[in-house]
Coordinates of C-alpha atoms in Angstrom, one line a residue:
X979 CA 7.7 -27.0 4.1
X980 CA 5.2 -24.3 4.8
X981 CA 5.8 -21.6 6.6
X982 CA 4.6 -21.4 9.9
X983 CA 2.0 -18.5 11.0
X984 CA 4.5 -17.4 14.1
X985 CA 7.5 -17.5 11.5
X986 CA 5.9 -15.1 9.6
X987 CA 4.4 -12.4 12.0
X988 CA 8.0 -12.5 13.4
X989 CA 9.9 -12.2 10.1
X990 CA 10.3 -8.0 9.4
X991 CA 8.1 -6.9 7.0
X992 CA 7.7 -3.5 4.7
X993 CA 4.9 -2.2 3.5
X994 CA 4.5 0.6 0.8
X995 CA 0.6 0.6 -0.3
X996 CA -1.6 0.4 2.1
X997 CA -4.9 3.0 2.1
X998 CA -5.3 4.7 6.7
X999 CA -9.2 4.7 5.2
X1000 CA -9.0 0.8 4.5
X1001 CA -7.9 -0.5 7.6
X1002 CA -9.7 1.0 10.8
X1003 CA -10.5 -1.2 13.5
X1004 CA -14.2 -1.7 13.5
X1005 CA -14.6 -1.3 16.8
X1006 CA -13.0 2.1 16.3
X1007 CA -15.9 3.3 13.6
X1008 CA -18.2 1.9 15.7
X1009 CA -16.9 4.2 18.7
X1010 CA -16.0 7.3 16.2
X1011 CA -19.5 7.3 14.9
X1012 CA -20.7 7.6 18.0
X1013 CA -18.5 10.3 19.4
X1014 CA -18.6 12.4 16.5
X1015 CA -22.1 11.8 15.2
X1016 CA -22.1 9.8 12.1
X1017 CA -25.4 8.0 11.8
X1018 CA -24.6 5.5 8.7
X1019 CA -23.6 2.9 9.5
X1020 CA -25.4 -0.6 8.6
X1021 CA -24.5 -1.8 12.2
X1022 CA -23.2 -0.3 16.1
X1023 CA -21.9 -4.0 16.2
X1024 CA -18.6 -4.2 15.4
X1025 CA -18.4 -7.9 14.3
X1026 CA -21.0 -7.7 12.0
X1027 CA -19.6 -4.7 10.9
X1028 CA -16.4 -5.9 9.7
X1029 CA -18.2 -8.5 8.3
X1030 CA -20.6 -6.5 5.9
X1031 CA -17.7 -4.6 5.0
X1032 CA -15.8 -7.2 3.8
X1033 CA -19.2 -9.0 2.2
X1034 CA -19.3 -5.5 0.6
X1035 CA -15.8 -5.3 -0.7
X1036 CA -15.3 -8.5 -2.9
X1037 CA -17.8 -7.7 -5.3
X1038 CA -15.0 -8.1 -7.9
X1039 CA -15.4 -4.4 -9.1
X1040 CA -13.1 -1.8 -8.0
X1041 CA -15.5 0.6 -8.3
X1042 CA -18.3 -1.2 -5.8
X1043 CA -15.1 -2.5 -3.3
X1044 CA -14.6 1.7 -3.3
X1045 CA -18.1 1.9 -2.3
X1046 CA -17.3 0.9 1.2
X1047 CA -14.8 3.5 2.2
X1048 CA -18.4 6.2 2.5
X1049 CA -18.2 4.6 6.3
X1050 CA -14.6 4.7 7.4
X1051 CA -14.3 7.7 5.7
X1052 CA -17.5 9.1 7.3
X1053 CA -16.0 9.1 11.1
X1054 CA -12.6 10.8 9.7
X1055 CA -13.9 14.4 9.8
X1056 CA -12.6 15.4 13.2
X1057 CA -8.8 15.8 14.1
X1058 CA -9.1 13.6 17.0
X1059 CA -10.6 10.7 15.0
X1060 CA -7.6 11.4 12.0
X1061 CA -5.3 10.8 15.1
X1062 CA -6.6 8.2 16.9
X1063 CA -7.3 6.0 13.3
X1064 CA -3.7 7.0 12.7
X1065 CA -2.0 5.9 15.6
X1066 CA -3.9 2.7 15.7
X1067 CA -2.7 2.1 12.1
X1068 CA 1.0 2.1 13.3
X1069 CA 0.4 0.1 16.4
X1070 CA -1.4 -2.9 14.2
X1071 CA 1.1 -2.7 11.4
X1072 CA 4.0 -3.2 14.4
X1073 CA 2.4 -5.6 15.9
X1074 CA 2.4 -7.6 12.6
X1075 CA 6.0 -7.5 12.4
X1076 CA 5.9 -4.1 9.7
X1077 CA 9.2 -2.1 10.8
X1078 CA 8.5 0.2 7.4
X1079 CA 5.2 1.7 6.2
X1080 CA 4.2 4.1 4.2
X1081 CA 0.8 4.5 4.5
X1082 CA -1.4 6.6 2.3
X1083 CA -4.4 9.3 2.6
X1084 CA -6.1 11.6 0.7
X1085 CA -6.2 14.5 3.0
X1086 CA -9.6 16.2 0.7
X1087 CA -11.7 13.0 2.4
X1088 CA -11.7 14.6 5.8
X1089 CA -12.8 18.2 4.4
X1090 CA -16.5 18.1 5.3
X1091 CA -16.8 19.4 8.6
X1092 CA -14.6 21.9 8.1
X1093 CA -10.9 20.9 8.1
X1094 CA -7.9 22.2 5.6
X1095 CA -5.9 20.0 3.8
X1096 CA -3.0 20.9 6.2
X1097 CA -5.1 20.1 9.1
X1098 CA -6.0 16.5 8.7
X1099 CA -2.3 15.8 7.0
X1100 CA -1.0 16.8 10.0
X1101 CA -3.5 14.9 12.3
X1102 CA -2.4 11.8 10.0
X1103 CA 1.2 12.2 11.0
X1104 CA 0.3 12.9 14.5
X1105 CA -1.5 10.0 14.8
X1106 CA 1.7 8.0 13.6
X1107 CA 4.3 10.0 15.6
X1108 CA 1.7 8.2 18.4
X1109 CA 1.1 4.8 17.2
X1110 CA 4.9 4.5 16.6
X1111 CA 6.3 5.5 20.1
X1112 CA 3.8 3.5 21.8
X1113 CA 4.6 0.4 19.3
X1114 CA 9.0 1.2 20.2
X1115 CA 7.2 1.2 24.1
X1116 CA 5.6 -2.2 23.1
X1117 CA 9.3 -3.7 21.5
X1118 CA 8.2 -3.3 18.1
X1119 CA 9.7 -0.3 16.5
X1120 CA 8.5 1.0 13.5
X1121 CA 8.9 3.7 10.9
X1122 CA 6.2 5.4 9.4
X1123 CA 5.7 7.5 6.7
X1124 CA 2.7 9.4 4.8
X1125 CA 1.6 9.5 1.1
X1126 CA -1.1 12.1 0.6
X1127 CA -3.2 11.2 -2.3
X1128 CA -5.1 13.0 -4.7
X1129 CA -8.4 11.2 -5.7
X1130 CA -9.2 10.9 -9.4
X1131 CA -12.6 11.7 -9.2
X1132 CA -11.9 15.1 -7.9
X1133 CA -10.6 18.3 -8.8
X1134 CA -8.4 18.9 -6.5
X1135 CA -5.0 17.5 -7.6
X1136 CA -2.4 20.3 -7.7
X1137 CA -3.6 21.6 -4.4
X1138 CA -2.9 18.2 -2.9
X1139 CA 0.7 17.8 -4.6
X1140 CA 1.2 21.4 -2.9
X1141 CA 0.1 20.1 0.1
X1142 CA 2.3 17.1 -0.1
X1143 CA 5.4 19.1 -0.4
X1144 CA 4.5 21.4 2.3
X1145 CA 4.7 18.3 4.5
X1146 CA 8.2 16.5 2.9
X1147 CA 10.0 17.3 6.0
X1148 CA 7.5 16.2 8.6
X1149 CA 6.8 12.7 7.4
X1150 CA 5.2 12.8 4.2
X1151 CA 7.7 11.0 1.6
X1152 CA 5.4 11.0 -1.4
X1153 CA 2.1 11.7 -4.1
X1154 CA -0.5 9.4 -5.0
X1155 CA -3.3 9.4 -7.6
X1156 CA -6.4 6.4 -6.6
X1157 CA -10.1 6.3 -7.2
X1158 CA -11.3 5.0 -10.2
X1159 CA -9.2 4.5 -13.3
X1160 CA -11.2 4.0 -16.0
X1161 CA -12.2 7.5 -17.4
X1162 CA -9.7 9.1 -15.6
X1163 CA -6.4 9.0 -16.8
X1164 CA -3.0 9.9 -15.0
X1165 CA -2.6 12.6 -18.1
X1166 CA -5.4 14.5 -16.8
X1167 CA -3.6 15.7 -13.7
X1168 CA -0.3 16.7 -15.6
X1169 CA 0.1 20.1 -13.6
X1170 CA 0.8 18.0 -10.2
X1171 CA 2.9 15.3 -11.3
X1172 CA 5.0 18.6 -13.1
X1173 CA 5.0 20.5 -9.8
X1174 CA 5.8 17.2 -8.1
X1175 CA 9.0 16.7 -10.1
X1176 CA 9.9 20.2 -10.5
X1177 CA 10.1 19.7 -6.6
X1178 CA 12.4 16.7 -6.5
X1179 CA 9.8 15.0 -4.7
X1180 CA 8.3 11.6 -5.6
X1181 CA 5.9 10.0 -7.3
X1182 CA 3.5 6.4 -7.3
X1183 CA 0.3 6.1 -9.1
X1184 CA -2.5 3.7 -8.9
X1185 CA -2.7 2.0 -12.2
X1186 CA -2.9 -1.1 -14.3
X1187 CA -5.3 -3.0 -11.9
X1188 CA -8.7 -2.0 -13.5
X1189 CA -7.3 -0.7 -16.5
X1190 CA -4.6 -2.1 -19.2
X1191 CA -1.5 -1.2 -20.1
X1192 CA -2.3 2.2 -21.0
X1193 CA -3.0 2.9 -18.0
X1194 CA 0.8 1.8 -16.7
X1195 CA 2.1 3.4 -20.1
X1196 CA 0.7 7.0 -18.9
X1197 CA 1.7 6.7 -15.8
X1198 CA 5.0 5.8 -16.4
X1199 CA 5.8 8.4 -20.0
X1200 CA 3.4 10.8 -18.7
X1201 CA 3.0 11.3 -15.1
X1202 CA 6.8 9.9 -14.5
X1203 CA 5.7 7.5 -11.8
X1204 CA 8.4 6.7 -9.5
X1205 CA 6.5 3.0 -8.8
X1206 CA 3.2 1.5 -9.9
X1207 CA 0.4 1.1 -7.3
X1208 CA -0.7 -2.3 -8.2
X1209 CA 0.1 -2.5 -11.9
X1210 CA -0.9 -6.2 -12.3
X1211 CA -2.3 -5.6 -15.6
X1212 CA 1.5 -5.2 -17.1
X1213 CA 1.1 -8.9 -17.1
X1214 CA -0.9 -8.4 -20.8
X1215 CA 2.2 -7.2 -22.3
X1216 CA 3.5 -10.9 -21.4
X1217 CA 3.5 -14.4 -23.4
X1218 CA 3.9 -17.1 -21.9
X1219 CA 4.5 -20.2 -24.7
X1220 CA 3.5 -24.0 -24.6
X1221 CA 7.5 -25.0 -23.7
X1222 CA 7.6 -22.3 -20.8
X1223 CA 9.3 -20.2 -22.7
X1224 CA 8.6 -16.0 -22.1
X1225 CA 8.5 -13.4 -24.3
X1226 CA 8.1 -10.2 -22.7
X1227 CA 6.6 -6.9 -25.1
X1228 CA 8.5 -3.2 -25.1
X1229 CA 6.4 -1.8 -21.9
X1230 CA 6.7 -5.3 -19.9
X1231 CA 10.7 -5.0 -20.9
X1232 CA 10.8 -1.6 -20.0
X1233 CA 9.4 -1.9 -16.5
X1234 CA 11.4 -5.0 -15.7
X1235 CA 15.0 -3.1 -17.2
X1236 CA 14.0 0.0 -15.4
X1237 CA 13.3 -2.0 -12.2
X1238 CA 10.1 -0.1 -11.3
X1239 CA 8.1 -1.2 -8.1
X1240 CA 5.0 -3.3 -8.6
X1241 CA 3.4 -2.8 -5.5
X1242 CA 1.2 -5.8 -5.5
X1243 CA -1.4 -6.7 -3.5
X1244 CA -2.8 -9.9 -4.2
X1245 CA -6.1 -10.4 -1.7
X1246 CA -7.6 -7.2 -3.3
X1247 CA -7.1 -7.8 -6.4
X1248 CA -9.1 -11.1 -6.4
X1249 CA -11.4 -8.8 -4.4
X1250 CA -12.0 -6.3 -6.9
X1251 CA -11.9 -8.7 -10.0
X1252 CA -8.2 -7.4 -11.2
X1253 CA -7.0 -11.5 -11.1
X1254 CA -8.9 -14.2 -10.5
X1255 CA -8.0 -15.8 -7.6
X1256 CA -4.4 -15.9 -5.5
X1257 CA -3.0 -18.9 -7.2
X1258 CA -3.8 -17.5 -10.7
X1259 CA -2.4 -14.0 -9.7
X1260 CA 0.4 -12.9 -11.8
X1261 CA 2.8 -11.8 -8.7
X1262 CA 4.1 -15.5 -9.4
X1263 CA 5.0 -14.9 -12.5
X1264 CA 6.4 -11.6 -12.2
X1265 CA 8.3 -12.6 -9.1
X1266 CA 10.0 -15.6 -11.2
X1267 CA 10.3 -13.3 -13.7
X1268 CA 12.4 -11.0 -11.5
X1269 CA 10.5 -8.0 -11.6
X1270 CA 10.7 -5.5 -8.7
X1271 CA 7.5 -7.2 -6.8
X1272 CA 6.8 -6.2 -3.6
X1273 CA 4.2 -7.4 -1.6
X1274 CA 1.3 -5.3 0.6
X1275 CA -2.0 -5.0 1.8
X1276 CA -4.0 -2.3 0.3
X1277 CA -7.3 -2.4 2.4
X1278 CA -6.6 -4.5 6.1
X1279 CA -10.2 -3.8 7.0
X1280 CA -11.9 -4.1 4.0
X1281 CA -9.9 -7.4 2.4
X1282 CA -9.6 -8.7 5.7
X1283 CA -6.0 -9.5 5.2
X1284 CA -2.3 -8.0 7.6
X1285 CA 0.9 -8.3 5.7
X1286 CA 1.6 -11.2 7.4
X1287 CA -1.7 -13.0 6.1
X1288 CA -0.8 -12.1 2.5
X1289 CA 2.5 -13.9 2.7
X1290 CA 0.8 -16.6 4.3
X1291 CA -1.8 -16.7 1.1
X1292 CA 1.5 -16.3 -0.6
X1293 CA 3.7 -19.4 0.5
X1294 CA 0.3 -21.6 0.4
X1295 CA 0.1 -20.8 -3.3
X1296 CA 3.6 -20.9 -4.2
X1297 CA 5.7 -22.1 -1.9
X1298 CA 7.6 -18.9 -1.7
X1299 CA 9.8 -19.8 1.9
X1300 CA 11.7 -16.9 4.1
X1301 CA 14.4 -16.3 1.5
X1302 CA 12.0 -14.9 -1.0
X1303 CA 10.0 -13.5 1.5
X1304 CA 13.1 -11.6 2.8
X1305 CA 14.0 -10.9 -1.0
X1306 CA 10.4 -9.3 -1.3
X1307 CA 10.7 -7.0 2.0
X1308 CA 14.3 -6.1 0.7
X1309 CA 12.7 -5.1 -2.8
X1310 CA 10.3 -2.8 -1.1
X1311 CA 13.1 -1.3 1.0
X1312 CA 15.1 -0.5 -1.4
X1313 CA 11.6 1.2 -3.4
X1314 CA 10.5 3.1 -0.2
X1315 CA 10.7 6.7 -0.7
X1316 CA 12.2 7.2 2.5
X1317 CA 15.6 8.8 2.2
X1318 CA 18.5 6.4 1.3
X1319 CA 20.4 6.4 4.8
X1320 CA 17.3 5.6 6.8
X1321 CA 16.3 2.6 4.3
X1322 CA 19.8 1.3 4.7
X1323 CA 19.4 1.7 8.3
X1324 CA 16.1 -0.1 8.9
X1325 CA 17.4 -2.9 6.2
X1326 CA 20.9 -3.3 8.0
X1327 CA 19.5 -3.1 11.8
X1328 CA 16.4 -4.6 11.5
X1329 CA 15.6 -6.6 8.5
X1330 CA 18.8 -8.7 8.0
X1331 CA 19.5 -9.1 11.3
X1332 CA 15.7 -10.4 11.7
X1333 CA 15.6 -12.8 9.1
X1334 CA 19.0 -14.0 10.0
X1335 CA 17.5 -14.9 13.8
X1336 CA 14.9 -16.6 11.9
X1337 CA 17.0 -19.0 9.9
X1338 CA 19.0 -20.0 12.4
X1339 CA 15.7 -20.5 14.6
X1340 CA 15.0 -23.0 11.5
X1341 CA 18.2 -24.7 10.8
X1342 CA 18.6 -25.7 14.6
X1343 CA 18.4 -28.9 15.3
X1344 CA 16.5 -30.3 18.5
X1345 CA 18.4 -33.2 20.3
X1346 CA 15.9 -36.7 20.3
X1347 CA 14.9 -37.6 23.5
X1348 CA 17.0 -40.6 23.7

């Protein structure tokens, strides 16, 4: 039996990729670009907005879905707009039913009016020290958490991993590389991941969902990638025979005995042509497989998807149920970056307990009418 849409928005959910730039309220850019004087946008209507956005997005290309960032990240220049986008992310996410996010930006995005990377980093975690006491006011706690990115295109990466680790004690629990992986390798921006371990801190990359397997090899042997943004392309290094049977290759075993994170997110990667639709994504597979899945968003605004939509998509394909959707949000609790005590503390006190309610919500048994 499917799972019902209340079910699911109720069930405690964790989220560990999901881009602040991809998922501002359109009514927000609408009113930012306004305020703050940013004259691109296609539309002042925010419906129609949302909708080109998302039109503009699944072009099956990750390089034209990154296209459509230029307007979100045109009305993030000021530190009020940083804030107010931020603490609306924490109060959506919450109100999906997320209790743990970690939700990533790359801080040299917001430079062109003027601000340092420190300066919009700590507007970002402003904004969710915001969003998240108004969403505990609201009766839907939540902890949040920063990844600052460095974008591949740029030049700008060891300045951002200094950044990062500047901020490891305010919030900010990782380093990310994203942008366009095909001509830009993770080996190119060997000095940050270096100063990033040298630092104890930690480390996910984007890779594997535009590009192959070396892609996920480099990130893994090179850049020492803690967890694999997407990494749906690991999938190559699979065979699947006529009697069902699996054979997995040396990098497909490696990632599955190492149990690194697969941070999958299946909308957007129909959406940017990285599988070819939900029910021929390889999460079901994987998942079967055992692998360290865990499911997430990426882009709320641009896919037009919440958490709790993906596992909707997800149960509709594959019948997936609340056990495996509470072994999923486990899996990405026990990958968060957070430190250990407070991912014990957010699965023992608010996951378990949540799912728990929710089976016993389902196992009740409602007395006929007689």
């Amino acid at each position: 039996m499917a799972l019902d849409p209340e079910t699911i928005q109720a069930a405690p959910k964790a989220l560990l990729h999901d881009h602040l730039d991809g998922g501002l309220r359109p009514a927000t850019i609408v009113d930012l670009a306004a305020e703050f004087g940013y004259g691109g946008l296609p539309t002042s209507d925010p419906d129609e907005l949302a909708a080109w956005i998302r039109r503009g997005a699944d072009r099956k290309s990750l390089e034209l879905y990154l296209e459509t960032f230029a307007h979100t990240v045109g009305v993030m220049q000021e530190r009020d707009a940083i804030i107010r986008v931020a603490a609306e992310c924490a109060e959506d996410l919450a109100a999906d039913g997320v209790v743990y996010a970690e939700v990533r930006y790359a801080p040299e995005l917001s430079t062109e009016r003027g601000l340092s990377l420190d300066e919009v980093t700590a507007a970002n975690l402003e904004g969710f020290r915001i969003g998240s006491l108004r969403a505990a006011e609201a009766g839907r706690p939540i902890v949040m958490k920063m990844l600052v990115t460095a974008m591949r295109q740029a030049a700008r990466s060891v300045e951002v991993a200094e950044c990062a680790i500047r901020w490891r004690d305010a919030g900010v629990v990782g380093f990310d590389v994203a942008g366009p992986e095909k001509g830009y390798p993770p080996t190119r921006y060997l000095d940050a991941f270096e100063y990033i371990r040298r630092e104890n801190f930690h480390i996910t990359i984007h890779a594997g969902e535009s590009f192959g397997l070396p892609s996920i090899w480099e990130a893994l042997q090179f850049a020492g990638a803690e967890r694999l943004g997407h990494g749906v392309r690991i999938v190559d290094d699979i065979t699947v025979r006529d009697d069902g049977s699996v054979e997995l290759g040396r990098l497909a075993a490696f990632v599955r005995d190492r149990r690194v994170p697969l941070e999958m997110c299946p909308t957007s990667n129909v959406h940017t042509g990285a599988a070819a639709s939900v029910a021929e994504h390889p999460i079901d597979l994987l998942r079967r497989l055992r692998y360290r899945v865990t499911v997430n968003t990426d882009n709320r605004l641009m896919s037009g998807v919440s958490l709790s939509s993906e596992f909707a998509t997800l149960d509709a394909a594959f019948g997936i149920g609340l056990g495996e959707m509470e072994w999923l949000t486990i899996n990405a609790m026990k990958s968060a970056f957070a430190p250990f005590d407070e991912r014990l503390r957010v699965i023992n006190e608010a996951v378990k307990p949540g799912y728990a309610r929710l089976r016993a919500a389902e196992a009740r048994v409602v007395p006929g009418a007689g």
